[in-house]
Every structure is written in C-alpha cells, then in structure tokens.
mmCIF file of C-alpha atoms in Angstrom:
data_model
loop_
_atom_site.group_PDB
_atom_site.id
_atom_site.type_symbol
_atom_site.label_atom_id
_atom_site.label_comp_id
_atom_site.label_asym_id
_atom_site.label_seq_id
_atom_site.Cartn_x
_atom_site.Cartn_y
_atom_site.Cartn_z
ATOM 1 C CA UNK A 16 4.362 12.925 24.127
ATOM 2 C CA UNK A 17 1.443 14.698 23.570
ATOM 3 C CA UNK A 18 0.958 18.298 21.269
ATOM 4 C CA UNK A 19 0.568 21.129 23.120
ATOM 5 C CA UNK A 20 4.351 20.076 24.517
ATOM 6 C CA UNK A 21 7.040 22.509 23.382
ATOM 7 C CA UNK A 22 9.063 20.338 21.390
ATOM 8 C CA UNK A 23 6.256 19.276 19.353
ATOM 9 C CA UNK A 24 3.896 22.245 19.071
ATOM 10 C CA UNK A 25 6.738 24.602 18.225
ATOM 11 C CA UNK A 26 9.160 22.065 15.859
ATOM 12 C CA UNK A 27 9.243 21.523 12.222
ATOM 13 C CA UNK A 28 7.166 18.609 10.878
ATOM 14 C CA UNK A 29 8.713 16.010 7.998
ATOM 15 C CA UNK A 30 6.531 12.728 7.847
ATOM 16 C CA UNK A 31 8.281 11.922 4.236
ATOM 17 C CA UNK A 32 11.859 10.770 4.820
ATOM 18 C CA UNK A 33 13.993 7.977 3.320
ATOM 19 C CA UNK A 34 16.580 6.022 4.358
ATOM 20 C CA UNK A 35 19.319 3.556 3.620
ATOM 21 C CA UNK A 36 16.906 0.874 3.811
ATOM 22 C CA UNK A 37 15.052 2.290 0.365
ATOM 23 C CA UNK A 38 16.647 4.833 -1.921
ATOM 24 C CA UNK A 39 18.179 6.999 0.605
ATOM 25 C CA UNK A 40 21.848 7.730 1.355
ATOM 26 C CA UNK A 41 21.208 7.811 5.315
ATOM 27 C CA UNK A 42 21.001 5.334 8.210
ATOM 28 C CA UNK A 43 17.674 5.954 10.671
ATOM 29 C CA UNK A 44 20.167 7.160 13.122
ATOM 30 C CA UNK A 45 21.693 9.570 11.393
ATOM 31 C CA UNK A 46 18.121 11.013 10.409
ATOM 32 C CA UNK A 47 17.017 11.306 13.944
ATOM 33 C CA UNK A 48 20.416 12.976 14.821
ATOM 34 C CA UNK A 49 19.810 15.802 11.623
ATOM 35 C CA UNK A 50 15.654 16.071 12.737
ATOM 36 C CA UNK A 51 17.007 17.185 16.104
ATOM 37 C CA UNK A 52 19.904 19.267 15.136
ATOM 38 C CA UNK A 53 17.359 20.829 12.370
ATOM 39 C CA UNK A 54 14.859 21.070 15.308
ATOM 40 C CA UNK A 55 12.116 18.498 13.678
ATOM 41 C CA UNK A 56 9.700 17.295 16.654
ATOM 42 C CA UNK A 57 7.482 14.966 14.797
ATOM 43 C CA UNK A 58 9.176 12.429 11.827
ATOM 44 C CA UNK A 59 8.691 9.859 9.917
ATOM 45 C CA UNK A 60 10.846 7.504 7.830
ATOM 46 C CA UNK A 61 8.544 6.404 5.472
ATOM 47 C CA UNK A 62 10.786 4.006 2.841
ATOM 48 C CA UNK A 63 9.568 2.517 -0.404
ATOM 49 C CA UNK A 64 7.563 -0.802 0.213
ATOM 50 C CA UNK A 65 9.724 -1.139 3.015
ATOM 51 C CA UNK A 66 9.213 -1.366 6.971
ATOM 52 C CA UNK A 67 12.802 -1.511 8.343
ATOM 53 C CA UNK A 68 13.700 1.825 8.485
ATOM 54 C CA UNK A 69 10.271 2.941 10.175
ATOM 55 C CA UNK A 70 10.960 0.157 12.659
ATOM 56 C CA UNK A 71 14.479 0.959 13.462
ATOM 57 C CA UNK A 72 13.506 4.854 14.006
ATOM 58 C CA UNK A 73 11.244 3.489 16.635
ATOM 59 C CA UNK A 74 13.730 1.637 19.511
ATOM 60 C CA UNK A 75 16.206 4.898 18.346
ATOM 61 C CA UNK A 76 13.552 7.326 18.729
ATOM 62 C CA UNK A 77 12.835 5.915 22.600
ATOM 63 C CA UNK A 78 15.177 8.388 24.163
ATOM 64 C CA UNK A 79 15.177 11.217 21.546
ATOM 65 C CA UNK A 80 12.790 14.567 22.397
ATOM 66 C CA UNK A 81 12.069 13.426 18.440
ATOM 67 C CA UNK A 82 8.148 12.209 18.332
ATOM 68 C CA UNK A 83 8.423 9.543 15.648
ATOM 69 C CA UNK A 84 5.503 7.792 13.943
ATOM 70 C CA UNK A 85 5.032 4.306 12.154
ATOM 71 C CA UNK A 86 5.333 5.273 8.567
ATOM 72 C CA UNK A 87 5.648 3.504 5.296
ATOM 73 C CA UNK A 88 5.559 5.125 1.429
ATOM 74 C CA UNK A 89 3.294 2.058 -0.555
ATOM 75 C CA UNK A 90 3.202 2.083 -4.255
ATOM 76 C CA UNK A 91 -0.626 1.474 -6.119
ATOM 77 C CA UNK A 92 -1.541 1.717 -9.744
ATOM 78 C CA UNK A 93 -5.016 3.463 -10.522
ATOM 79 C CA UNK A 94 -6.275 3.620 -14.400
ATOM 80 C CA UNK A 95 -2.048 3.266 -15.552
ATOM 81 C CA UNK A 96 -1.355 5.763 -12.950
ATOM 82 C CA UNK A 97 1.565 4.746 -10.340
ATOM 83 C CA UNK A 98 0.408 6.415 -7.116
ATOM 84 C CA UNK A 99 1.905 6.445 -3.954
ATOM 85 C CA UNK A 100 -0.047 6.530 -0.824
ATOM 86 C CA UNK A 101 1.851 6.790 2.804
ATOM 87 C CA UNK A 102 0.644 5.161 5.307
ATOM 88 C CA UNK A 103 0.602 6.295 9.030
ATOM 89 C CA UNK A 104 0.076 5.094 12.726
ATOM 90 C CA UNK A 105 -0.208 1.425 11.831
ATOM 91 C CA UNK A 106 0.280 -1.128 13.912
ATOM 92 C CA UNK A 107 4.437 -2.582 13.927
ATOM 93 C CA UNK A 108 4.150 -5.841 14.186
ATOM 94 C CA UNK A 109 0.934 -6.422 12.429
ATOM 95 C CA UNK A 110 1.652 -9.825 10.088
ATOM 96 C CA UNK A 111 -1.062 -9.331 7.549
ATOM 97 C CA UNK A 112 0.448 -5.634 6.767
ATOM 98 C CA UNK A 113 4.028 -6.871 6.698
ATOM 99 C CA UNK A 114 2.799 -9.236 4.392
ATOM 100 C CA UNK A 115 1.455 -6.974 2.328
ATOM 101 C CA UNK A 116 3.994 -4.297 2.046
ATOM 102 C CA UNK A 117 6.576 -7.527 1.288
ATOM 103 C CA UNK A 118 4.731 -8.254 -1.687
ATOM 104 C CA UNK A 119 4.937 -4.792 -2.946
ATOM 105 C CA UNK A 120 8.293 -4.246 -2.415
ATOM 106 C CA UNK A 121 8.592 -7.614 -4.417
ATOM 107 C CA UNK A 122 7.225 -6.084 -7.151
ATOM 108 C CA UNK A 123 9.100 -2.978 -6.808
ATOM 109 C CA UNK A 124 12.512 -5.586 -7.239
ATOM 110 C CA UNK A 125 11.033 -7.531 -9.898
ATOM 111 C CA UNK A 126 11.077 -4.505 -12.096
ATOM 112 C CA UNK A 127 14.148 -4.186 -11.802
ATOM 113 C CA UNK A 128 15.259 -7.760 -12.922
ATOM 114 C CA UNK A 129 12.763 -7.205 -15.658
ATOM 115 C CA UNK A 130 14.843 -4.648 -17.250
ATOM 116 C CA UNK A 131 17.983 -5.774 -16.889
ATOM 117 C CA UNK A 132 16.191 -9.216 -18.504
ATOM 118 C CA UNK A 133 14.871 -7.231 -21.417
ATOM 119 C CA UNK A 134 18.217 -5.058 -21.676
ATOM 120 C CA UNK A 135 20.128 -8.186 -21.839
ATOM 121 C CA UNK A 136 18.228 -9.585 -24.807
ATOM 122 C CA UNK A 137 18.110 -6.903 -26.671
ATOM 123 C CA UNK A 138 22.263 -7.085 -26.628
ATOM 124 C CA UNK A 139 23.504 -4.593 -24.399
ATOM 125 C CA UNK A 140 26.328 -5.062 -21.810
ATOM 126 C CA UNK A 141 24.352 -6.397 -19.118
ATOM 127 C CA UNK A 142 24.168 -10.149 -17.463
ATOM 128 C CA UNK A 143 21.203 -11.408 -15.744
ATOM 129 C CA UNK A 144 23.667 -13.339 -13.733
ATOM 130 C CA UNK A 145 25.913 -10.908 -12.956
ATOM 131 C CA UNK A 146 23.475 -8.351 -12.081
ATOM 132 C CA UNK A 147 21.935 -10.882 -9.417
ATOM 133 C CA UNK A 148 25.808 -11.453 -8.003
ATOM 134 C CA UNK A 149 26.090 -7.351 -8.357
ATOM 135 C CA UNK A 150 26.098 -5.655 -4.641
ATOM 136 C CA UNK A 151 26.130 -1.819 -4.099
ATOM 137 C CA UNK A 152 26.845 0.662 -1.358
ATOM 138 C CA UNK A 153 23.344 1.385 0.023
ATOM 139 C CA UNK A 154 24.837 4.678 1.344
ATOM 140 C CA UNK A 155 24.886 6.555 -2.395
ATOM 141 C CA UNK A 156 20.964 6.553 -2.416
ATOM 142 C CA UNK A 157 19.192 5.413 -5.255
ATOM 143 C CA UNK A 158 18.586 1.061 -5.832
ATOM 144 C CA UNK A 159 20.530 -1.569 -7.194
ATOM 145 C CA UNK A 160 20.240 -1.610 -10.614
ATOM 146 C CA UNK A 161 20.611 2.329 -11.411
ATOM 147 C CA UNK A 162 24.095 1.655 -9.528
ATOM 148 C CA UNK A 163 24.418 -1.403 -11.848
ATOM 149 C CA UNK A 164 23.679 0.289 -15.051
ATOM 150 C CA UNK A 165 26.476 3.357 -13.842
ATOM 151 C CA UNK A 166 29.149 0.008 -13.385
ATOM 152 C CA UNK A 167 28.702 -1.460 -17.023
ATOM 153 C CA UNK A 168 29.246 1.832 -18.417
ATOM 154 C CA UNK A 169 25.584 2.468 -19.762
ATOM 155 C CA UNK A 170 24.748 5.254 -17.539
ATOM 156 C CA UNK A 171 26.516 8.240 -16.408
ATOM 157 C CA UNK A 172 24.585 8.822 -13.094
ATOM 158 C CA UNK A 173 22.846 6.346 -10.908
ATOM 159 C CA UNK A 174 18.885 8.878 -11.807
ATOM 160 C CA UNK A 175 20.196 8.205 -15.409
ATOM 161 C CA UNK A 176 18.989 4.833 -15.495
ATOM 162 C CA UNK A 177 15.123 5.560 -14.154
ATOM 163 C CA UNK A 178 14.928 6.650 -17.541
ATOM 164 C CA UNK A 179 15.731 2.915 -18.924
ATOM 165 C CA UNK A 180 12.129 1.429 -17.449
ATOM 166 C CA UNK A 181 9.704 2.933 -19.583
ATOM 167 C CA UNK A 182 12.393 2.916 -22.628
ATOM 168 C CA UNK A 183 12.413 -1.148 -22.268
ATOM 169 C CA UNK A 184 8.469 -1.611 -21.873
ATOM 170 C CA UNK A 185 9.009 -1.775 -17.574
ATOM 171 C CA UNK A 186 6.601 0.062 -16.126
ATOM 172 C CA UNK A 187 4.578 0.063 -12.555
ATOM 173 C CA UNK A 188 1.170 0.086 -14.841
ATOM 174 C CA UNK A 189 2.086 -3.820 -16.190
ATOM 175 C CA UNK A 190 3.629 -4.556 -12.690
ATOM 176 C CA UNK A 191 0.829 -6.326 -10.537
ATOM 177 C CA UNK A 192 0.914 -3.531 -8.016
ATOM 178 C CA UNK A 193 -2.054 -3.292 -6.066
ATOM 179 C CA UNK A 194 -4.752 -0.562 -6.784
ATOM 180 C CA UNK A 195 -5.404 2.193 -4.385
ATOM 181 C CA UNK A 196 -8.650 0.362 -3.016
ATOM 182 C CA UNK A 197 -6.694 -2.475 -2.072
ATOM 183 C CA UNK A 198 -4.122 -0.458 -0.508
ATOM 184 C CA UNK A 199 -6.022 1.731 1.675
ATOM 185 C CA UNK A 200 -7.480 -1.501 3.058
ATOM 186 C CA UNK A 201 -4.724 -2.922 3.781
ATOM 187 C CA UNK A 202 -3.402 0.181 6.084
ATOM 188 C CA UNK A 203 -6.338 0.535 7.396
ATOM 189 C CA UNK A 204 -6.982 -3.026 8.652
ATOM 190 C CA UNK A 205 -3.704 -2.658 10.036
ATOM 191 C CA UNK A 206 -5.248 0.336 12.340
ATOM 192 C CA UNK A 207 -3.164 3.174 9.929
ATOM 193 C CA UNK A 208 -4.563 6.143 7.979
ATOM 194 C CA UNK A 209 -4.207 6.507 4.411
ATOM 195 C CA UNK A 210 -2.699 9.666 2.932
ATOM 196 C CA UNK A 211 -1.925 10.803 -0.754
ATOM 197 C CA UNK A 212 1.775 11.873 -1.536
ATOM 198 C CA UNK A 213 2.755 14.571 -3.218
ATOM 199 C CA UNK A 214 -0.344 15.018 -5.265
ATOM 200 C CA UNK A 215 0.874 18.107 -6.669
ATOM 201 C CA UNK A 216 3.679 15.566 -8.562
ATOM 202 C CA UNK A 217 1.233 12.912 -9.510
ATOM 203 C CA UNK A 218 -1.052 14.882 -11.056
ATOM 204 C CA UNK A 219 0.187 18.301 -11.549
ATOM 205 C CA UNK A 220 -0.791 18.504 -15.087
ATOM 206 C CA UNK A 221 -4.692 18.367 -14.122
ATOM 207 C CA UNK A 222 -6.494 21.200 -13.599
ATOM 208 C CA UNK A 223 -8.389 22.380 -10.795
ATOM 209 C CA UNK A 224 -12.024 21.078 -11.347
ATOM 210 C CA UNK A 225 -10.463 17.802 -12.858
ATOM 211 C CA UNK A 226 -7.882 17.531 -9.938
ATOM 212 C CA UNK A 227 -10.639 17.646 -7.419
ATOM 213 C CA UNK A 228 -12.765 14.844 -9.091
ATOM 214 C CA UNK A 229 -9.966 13.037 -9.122
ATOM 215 C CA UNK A 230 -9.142 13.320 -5.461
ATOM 216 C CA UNK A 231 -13.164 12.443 -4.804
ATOM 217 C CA UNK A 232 -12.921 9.273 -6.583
ATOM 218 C CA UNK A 233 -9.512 8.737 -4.613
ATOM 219 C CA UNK A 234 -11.638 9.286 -1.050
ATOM 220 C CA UNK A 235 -14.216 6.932 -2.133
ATOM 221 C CA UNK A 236 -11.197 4.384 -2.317
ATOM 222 C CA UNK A 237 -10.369 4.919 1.004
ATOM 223 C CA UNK A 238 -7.792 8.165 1.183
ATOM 224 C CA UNK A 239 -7.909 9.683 4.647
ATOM 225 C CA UNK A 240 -5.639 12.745 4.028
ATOM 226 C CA UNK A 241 -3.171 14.961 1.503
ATOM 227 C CA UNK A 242 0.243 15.351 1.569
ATOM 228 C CA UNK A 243 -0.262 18.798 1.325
ATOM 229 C CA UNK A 244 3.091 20.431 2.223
ATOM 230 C CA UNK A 245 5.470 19.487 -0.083
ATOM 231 C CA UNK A 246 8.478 20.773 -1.420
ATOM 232 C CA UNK A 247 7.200 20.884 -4.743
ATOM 233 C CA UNK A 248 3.635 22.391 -4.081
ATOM 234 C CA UNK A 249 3.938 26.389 -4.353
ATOM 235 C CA UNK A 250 1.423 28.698 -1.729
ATOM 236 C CA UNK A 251 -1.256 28.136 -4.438
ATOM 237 C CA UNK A 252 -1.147 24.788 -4.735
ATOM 238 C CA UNK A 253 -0.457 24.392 -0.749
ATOM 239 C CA UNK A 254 -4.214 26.557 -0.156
ATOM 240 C CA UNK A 255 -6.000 24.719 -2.815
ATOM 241 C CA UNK A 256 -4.447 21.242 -0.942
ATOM 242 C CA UNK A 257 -5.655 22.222 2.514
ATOM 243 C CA UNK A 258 -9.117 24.171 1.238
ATOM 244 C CA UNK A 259 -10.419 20.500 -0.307
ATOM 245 C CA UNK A 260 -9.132 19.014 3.305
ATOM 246 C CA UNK A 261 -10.926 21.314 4.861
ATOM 247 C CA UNK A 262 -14.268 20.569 2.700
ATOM 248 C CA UNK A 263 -13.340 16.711 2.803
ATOM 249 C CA UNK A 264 -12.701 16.048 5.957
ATOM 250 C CA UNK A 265 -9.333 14.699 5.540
ATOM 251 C CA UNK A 266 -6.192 14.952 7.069
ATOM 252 C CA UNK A 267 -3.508 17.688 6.230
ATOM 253 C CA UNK A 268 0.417 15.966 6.175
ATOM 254 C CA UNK A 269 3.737 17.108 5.320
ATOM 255 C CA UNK A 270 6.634 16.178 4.031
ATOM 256 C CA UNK A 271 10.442 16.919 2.637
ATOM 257 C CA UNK A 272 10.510 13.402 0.562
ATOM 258 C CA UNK A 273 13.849 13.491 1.504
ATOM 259 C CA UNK A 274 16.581 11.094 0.144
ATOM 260 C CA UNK A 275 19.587 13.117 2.332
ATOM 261 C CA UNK A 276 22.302 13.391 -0.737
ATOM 262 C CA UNK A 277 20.779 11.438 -3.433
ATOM 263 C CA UNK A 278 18.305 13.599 -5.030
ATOM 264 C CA UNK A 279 15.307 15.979 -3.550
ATOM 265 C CA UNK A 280 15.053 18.405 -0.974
ATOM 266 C CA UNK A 281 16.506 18.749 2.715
ATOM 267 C CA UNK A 282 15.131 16.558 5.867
ATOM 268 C CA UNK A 283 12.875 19.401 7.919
ATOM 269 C CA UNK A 284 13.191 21.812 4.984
ATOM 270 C CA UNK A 285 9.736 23.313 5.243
ATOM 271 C CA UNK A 286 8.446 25.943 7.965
ATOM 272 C CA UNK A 287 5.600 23.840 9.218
ATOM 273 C CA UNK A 288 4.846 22.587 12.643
ATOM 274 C CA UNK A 289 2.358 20.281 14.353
ATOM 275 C CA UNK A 290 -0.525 23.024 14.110
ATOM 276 C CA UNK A 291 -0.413 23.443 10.762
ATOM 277 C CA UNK A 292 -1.313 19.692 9.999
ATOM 278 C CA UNK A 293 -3.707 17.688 10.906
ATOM 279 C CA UNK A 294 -3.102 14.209 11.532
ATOM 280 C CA UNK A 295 -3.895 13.843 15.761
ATOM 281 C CA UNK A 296 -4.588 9.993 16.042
ATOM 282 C CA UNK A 297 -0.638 9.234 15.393
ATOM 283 C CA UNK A 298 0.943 12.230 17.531
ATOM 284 C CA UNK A 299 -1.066 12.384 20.379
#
C-alpha cells in the first residue's frame, strides 16, 4: 500500500507501540483493532528486545487497511548511557538479527535475576528459586519481577520496583549490552534503518549545542533517523528534532511509546500523519 493512498496519507502515525509480548498490557490484535478504530494507517509494535509481537502484527495486519512495518525497540549502552534505538523495515526472518536481538533480550532478563540474586542476599523476602517458579499475567504490563516484588509485599505498584535496579548496583551500564555501533550494524545488515527513541527522554538534560554533538557522534555510529514526535517532546523540542533532520539527512519518526494501561501515553495519541515523517523505504 503505497502513500499517497487515503488511508495512509491522511491517518495518524504511531511506530512506538508495545505489547503483551514486552511490557505492555495488550495482545497485537487488540492493537491493530484500537489503530483502526483510532484511525492509525501506518504502526508499528516495536517490543523490548523482542520480535514476536512485530511478527504477529504482520499475518494480522494482512487483511487490515492498517500499513504495518517490521519494528523492534533494541537496548545499547554508550559512555554508561542506556540508549534505545528502534529499528525499522528489517528483514523477518533474518537469523543473524534474531540472533542478535535474543541476546539482548537475554540481557534484559538477566537483570532481572541479578536483582532478585542481590536482594536475596542482602536478606529481604525474596527466593531465587521461587522467583524462577514465579509466573505473572502478561496482560497487567510491566515484566516479571516488578510483578514479583508487588507479590512478596516489597512493592506497592508493579513501576515501584524499577526503582530497586540501580538501588542494588543493577544497572544496563554493567550489563554487557551492546554499544550503539554494534547495534546499528546489526539492523542494518539485516536491511533495517536505525532510529533514536525518544531523544528528548535520554538526554533531555543537555543543552542545545551539547545535544547536537551528541546526536553527531550518534550518526557517525550509524543512526539513520530521530524519533522526533514523541509524547514527551513539546513544539520546541519537536522543531529543534526535525531542523537537525533536516540538516542531517536523517529520517523523521514518531511515536506514542505506548504500553495500553500500564504506564505512558495513548496508542495514535499524536496528530501526525505519513507526511509529516519521513521514513519512505518501509511504507512505500
């Protein structure tokens, strides 16, 4: 389905959704069924470390008027930075970048156990054992051991317990993760295009001239594009996003980083459509 269509060129655009399969609280059906009752014409599950969801969307997406994309949210660590960096239009089926994205979502797991290892010794009400017997309802969002850490009593809320990693010494920084070089290689051997997420989160406390050498460096690793509409980015940030695209020569994305009920904002919450972003090879 090409742009130009009416279904495309006039619907909303969300390229950052989650799904059961990750942290979110809904199945890939029920996210095609809300895109086209919220009249999205171009999405994109795009799951932690995690290809299922993106995959699934695909065979569901064959008879929707819903243009859906191969998408996939990958987590890298820059300089003690934890960046994530969506990939886009890869190849499904490609065994080198399943491979990959397994080993990162390994990781991703592994921190997990790590805390509830560390928590353990240090003597609070937690089991090793028991937390590897421990199953949760994938449908309340979120991963297993924040739902873990709710059932012993330790936390109040399931986003309670993100605050537990860096209090116990587990952090993405000492977690093996690939670095953004690496990462961007890996989509793009896969035939994909690499885009920054949510920039305006990872390093909103930089300022403009800082930001942008940043971002250069990040180009010279191999980003293609900007998540530039995001939830979180105000008009400002949105112009200054889409002005270094512009002078780049990188691709302009969106995205609700939605997680349905769990935490975040809405699935096809923003006002943007195909010809605001730029991202062609995937949608066309």
């Amino acid at each position: 389905m090409a742009v130009g269509e009416p279904n495309i060129a006039g619907g909303r655009v969300d390229l950052h959704v989650h799904s059961i399969y990750s942290d979110g609280t809904q199945t890939p059906a029920e996210i095609l069924a809300l895109a086209e009752e919220r009249g999205v014409a171009l999405l994109a599950i795009a799951d932690h470390d995690l290809l299922t969801g993106s995959e699934e969307l695909a065979r569901l997406s064959a008879a929707s008027p819903v243009k859906c994309i191969p998408a996939v949210e990958l987590t890298a660590c820059e300089g003690g930075t934890c960046l994530h960096v969506l990939a886009y239009g890869y190849r499904f089926g490609d065994s080198e970048f399943a491979a990959f994205v397994a080993d990162g979502r390994r990781r991703l797991d592994e921190m997990s156990d790590r805390l509830i290892e560390v928590m353990e010794r240090a003597g609070e009400r937690v089991s090793v054992a028991e937390y590897g017997a421990f199953e949760h309802d994938h449908r309340l969002g979120g991963w297993k051991a924040l739902h873990y850490l709710v059932e012993k009593g330790i936390t109040s809320t399931p986003l309670d317990g993100a605050r537990l990693y860096p209090m116990y010494g587990v952090g993405y920084d000492t977690a093996g993760f690939p670095t953004v070089a690496e990462t961007c290689r890996a989509i793009h051997r896969a035939g994909g295009i690499a885009v920054l997420a949510h920039p305006g989160v990872t390093f909103g406390t930089l300022d403009g001239p800082v930001f942008e050498a940043k971002l250069r460096a990040l180009v010279e690793q191999g980003i293609d594009g900007i998540e530039c509409y995001y939830p979180r980015h105000d008009e400002a940030t949105v112009a200054r996003y889409l002005a270094l695209c512009d002078e780049l020569g990188l691709y302009v994305t969106c995205g609700s980083d939605s997680h349905g009920s769990f935490t975040g904002a809405a699935l096809g919450c923003l006002p943007v459509t195909a010809g605001d972003i730029h991202l062609p090879q995937c949608y066309n």
